[in-house]
Amino acid sequence: MSTSTYTYLCRFEALEEGVPRRFEAQGVAVSLVLTGGEVFAIHDVCSHAAVSLSEGEVEGCAVECWLHGSRFDLRSGKPLDPPATRPVPVYPVRVEDGSVYVDVTTPDER
Ligand code: FES
């Protein structure tokens, strides 16, 4: 992998299924979510107001903003419910040798 754009965040075993964890990667707030055995990275700010998504609940492949209840798809960052209408950036994740890396330089706008 090209290590240049990926930032090391933590060991895979430090993540708990369904429990988001907040990290800073190159000045970007990122919420890492392990769900269904897969790791996702989503920008840690709701697109509706400046609220940390790491403090929300994980439901399948979505994280729910605790303030007004919009859920965001962790694969696309798209809101699944109102009031949020804009997607939240999601970032590519790599797990290599038990280490989790994120590339915050390439938001996955899908
Ligand atoms: S702040 Fe997240 S849905 Fe309103």
PDB file of C-alpha atoms and ligand atoms in Angstrom:
ATOM      1  CA  MET A   1       0.000   0.000   0.000  1.00  0.00           C
ATOM      2  CA  SER A   2       1.109   3.553  -0.429  1.00  0.00           C
ATOM      3  CA  THR A   3       1.813   4.493   3.147  1.00  0.00           C
ATOM      4  CA  SER A   4       2.271   8.159   2.275  1.00  0.00           C
ATOM      5  CA  THR A   5      -1.406   9.102   2.390  1.00  0.00           C
ATOM      6  CA  TYR A   6      -2.454   6.650   5.099  1.00  0.00           C
ATOM      7  CA  THR A   7      -2.216   7.560   8.776  1.00  0.00           C
ATOM      8  CA  TYR A   8      -1.868   4.897  11.467  1.00  0.00           C
ATOM      9  CA  LEU A   9      -4.675   5.173  14.017  1.00  0.00           C
ATOM     10  CA  CYS A  10      -4.670   2.140  16.285  1.00  0.00           C
ATOM     11  CA  ARG A  11      -4.470  -1.614  16.598  1.00  0.00           C
ATOM     12  CA  PHE A  12      -7.474  -3.508  15.264  1.00  0.00           C
ATOM     13  CA  GLU A  13      -8.007  -5.241  18.612  1.00  0.00           C
ATOM     14  CA  ALA A  14      -8.360  -1.855  20.321  1.00  0.00           C
ATOM     15  CA  LEU A  15     -11.690  -1.392  18.526  1.00  0.00           C
ATOM     16  CA  GLU A  16     -14.874  -2.732  19.980  1.00  0.00           C
ATOM     17  CA  GLU A  17     -17.696  -3.946  17.743  1.00  0.00           C
ATOM     18  CA  GLY A  18     -20.392  -1.265  17.494  1.00  0.00           C
ATOM     19  CA  VAL A  19     -18.535   1.338  19.585  1.00  0.00           C
ATOM     20  CA  PRO A  20     -17.270   4.382  17.625  1.00  0.00           C
ATOM     21  CA  ARG A  21     -13.881   5.845  18.560  1.00  0.00           C
ATOM     22  CA  ARG A  22     -12.707   9.339  17.789  1.00  0.00           C
ATOM     23  CA  PHE A  23      -9.235   9.996  16.360  1.00  0.00           C
ATOM     24  CA  GLU A  24      -7.359  12.880  14.826  1.00  0.00           C
ATOM     25  CA  ALA A  25      -5.607  12.107  11.570  1.00  0.00           C
ATOM     26  CA  GLN A  26      -3.613  14.922   9.983  1.00  0.00           C
ATOM     27  CA  GLY A  27      -5.824  17.448  11.751  1.00  0.00           C
ATOM     28  CA  VAL A  28      -9.042  15.757  10.635  1.00  0.00           C
ATOM     29  CA  ALA A  29     -11.470  14.401  13.241  1.00  0.00           C
ATOM     30  CA  VAL A  30     -12.338  10.849  12.316  1.00  0.00           C
ATOM     31  CA  SER A  31     -14.736   8.390  13.866  1.00  0.00           C
ATOM     32  CA  LEU A  32     -13.642   4.772  13.461  1.00  0.00           C
ATOM     33  CA  VAL A  33     -16.408   2.214  13.610  1.00  0.00           C
ATOM     34  CA  LEU A  34     -16.021  -1.553  13.717  1.00  0.00           C
ATOM     35  CA  THR A  35     -19.270  -3.164  12.650  1.00  0.00           C
ATOM     36  CA  GLY A  36     -19.880  -6.608  11.234  1.00  0.00           C
ATOM     37  CA  GLY A  37     -16.129  -7.222  11.517  1.00  0.00           C
ATOM     38  CA  GLU A  38     -15.347  -4.382   9.086  1.00  0.00           C
ATOM     39  CA  VAL A  39     -13.797  -1.013   9.951  1.00  0.00           C
ATOM     40  CA  PHE A  40     -15.219   2.245   8.591  1.00  0.00           C
ATOM     41  CA  ALA A  41     -13.996   5.815   8.942  1.00  0.00           C
ATOM     42  CA  ILE A  42     -16.395   8.735   8.842  1.00  0.00           C
ATOM     43  CA  HIS A  43     -15.713  12.408   9.468  1.00  0.00           C
ATOM     44  CA  ASP A  44     -16.487  12.995  13.119  1.00  0.00           C
ATOM     45  CA  VAL A  45     -18.797  15.952  12.571  1.00  0.00           C
ATOM     46  CA  CYS A  46     -22.479  15.658  11.731  1.00  0.00           C
ATOM     47  CA  SER A  47     -23.451  17.534   8.543  1.00  0.00           C
ATOM     48  CA  HIS A  48     -26.469  19.032  10.313  1.00  0.00           C
ATOM     49  CA  ALA A  49     -24.702  20.712  13.243  1.00  0.00           C
ATOM     50  CA  ALA A  50     -21.231  20.492  14.766  1.00  0.00           C
ATOM     51  CA  VAL A  51     -21.837  17.358  16.786  1.00  0.00           C
ATOM     52  CA  SER A  52     -19.461  14.420  17.222  1.00  0.00           C
ATOM     53  CA  LEU A  53     -20.760  11.284  15.522  1.00  0.00           C
ATOM     54  CA  SER A  54     -18.504   9.207  17.790  1.00  0.00           C
ATOM     55  CA  GLU A  55     -20.971   9.859  20.556  1.00  0.00           C
ATOM     56  CA  GLY A  56     -23.796   8.293  18.571  1.00  0.00           C
ATOM     57  CA  GLU A  57     -25.095   4.758  18.367  1.00  0.00           C
ATOM     58  CA  VAL A  58     -24.095   2.263  15.687  1.00  0.00           C
ATOM     59  CA  GLU A  59     -26.896   0.369  13.977  1.00  0.00           C
ATOM     60  CA  GLY A  60     -25.730  -2.136  11.411  1.00  0.00           C
ATOM     61  CA  CYS A  61     -23.725  -0.177   8.855  1.00  0.00           C
ATOM     62  CA  ALA A  62     -24.900   3.234  10.051  1.00  0.00           C
ATOM     63  CA  VAL A  63     -24.138   5.636  12.852  1.00  0.00           C
ATOM     64  CA  GLU A  64     -26.886   7.690  14.422  1.00  0.00           C
ATOM     65  CA  CYS A  65     -26.292  11.294  15.412  1.00  0.00           C
ATOM     66  CA  TRP A  66     -27.294  11.578  19.063  1.00  0.00           C
ATOM     67  CA  LEU A  67     -28.631  15.116  18.754  1.00  0.00           C
ATOM     68  CA  HIS A  68     -31.474  14.863  16.221  1.00  0.00           C
ATOM     69  CA  GLY A  69     -31.306  11.226  15.193  1.00  0.00           C
ATOM     70  CA  SER A  70     -30.133  11.333  11.565  1.00  0.00           C
ATOM     71  CA  ARG A  71     -28.401   8.092  10.636  1.00  0.00           C
ATOM     72  CA  PHE A  72     -25.470   8.114   8.221  1.00  0.00           C
ATOM     73  CA  ASP A  73     -24.480   5.183   6.049  1.00  0.00           C
ATOM     74  CA  LEU A  74     -20.892   4.314   6.980  1.00  0.00           C
ATOM     75  CA  ARG A  75     -20.108   3.182   3.416  1.00  0.00           C
ATOM     76  CA  SER A  76     -21.246   6.346   1.649  1.00  0.00           C
ATOM     77  CA  GLY A  77     -21.671   8.947   4.400  1.00  0.00           C
ATOM     78  CA  LYS A  78     -25.176   9.628   3.070  1.00  0.00           C
ATOM     79  CA  PRO A  79     -27.910  10.576   5.532  1.00  0.00           C
ATOM     80  CA  LEU A  80     -30.639   7.955   5.838  1.00  0.00           C
ATOM     81  CA  ASP A  81     -33.044  10.123   7.842  1.00  0.00           C
ATOM     82  CA  PRO A  82     -33.818  13.816   8.307  1.00  0.00           C
ATOM     83  CA  PRO A  83     -33.016  16.392   9.484  1.00  0.00           C
ATOM     84  CA  ALA A  84     -29.533  16.037   7.937  1.00  0.00           C
ATOM     85  CA  THR A  85     -29.600  16.336   4.150  1.00  0.00           C
ATOM     86  CA  ARG A  86     -25.906  16.511   3.288  1.00  0.00           C
ATOM     87  CA  PRO A  87     -23.504  13.556   3.395  1.00  0.00           C
ATOM     88  CA  VAL A  88     -20.601  13.362   5.818  1.00  0.00           C
ATOM     89  CA  PRO A  89     -17.225  12.513   4.223  1.00  0.00           C
ATOM     90  CA  VAL A  90     -16.099   8.919   4.634  1.00  0.00           C
ATOM     91  CA  TYR A  91     -12.489   7.818   4.260  1.00  0.00           C
ATOM     92  CA  PRO A  92     -10.757   4.698   2.973  1.00  0.00           C
ATOM     93  CA  VAL A  93      -9.538   2.350   5.704  1.00  0.00           C
ATOM     94  CA  ARG A  94      -6.801  -0.291   5.498  1.00  0.00           C
ATOM     95  CA  VAL A  95      -6.159  -2.985   8.048  1.00  0.00           C
ATOM     96  CA  GLU A  96      -2.672  -4.433   7.701  1.00  0.00           C
ATOM     97  CA  ASP A  97      -0.912  -6.737  10.143  1.00  0.00           C
ATOM     98  CA  GLY A  98      -3.496  -5.866  12.783  1.00  0.00           C
ATOM     99  CA  SER A  99      -2.978  -2.115  12.399  1.00  0.00           C
ATOM    100  CA  VAL A 100      -5.698   0.273  11.232  1.00  0.00           C
ATOM    101  CA  TYR A 101      -4.835   3.098   8.822  1.00  0.00           C
ATOM    102  CA  VAL A 102      -7.024   5.801   7.344  1.00  0.00           C
ATOM    103  CA  ASP A 103      -6.536   8.031   4.329  1.00  0.00           C
ATOM    104  CA  VAL A 104      -8.078  11.387   5.186  1.00  0.00           C
ATOM    105  CA  THR A 105      -6.621  12.982   2.058  1.00  0.00           C
ATOM    106  CA  THR A 106      -9.099  11.111  -0.160  1.00  0.00           C
ATOM    107  CA  PRO A 107     -12.655  11.541   1.032  1.00  0.00           C
ATOM    108  CA  ASP A 108     -14.890   8.957  -0.639  1.00  0.00           C
ATOM    109  CA  GLU A 109     -17.625  11.152  -2.099  1.00  0.00           C
ATOM    110  CA  ARG A 110     -20.072   8.621  -3.476  1.00  0.00           C
TER     111      ARG A 110
HETATM  112  S1  FES B   1     -26.782  17.602  14.679  1.00  0.00           S
HETATM  113 FE1  FES B   1     -26.749  15.644  13.807  1.00  0.00          FE
HETATM  114  S2  FES B   1     -28.775  15.383  13.127  1.00  0.00           S
HETATM  115 FE2  FES B   1     -28.805  17.366  13.969  1.00  0.00          FE
END
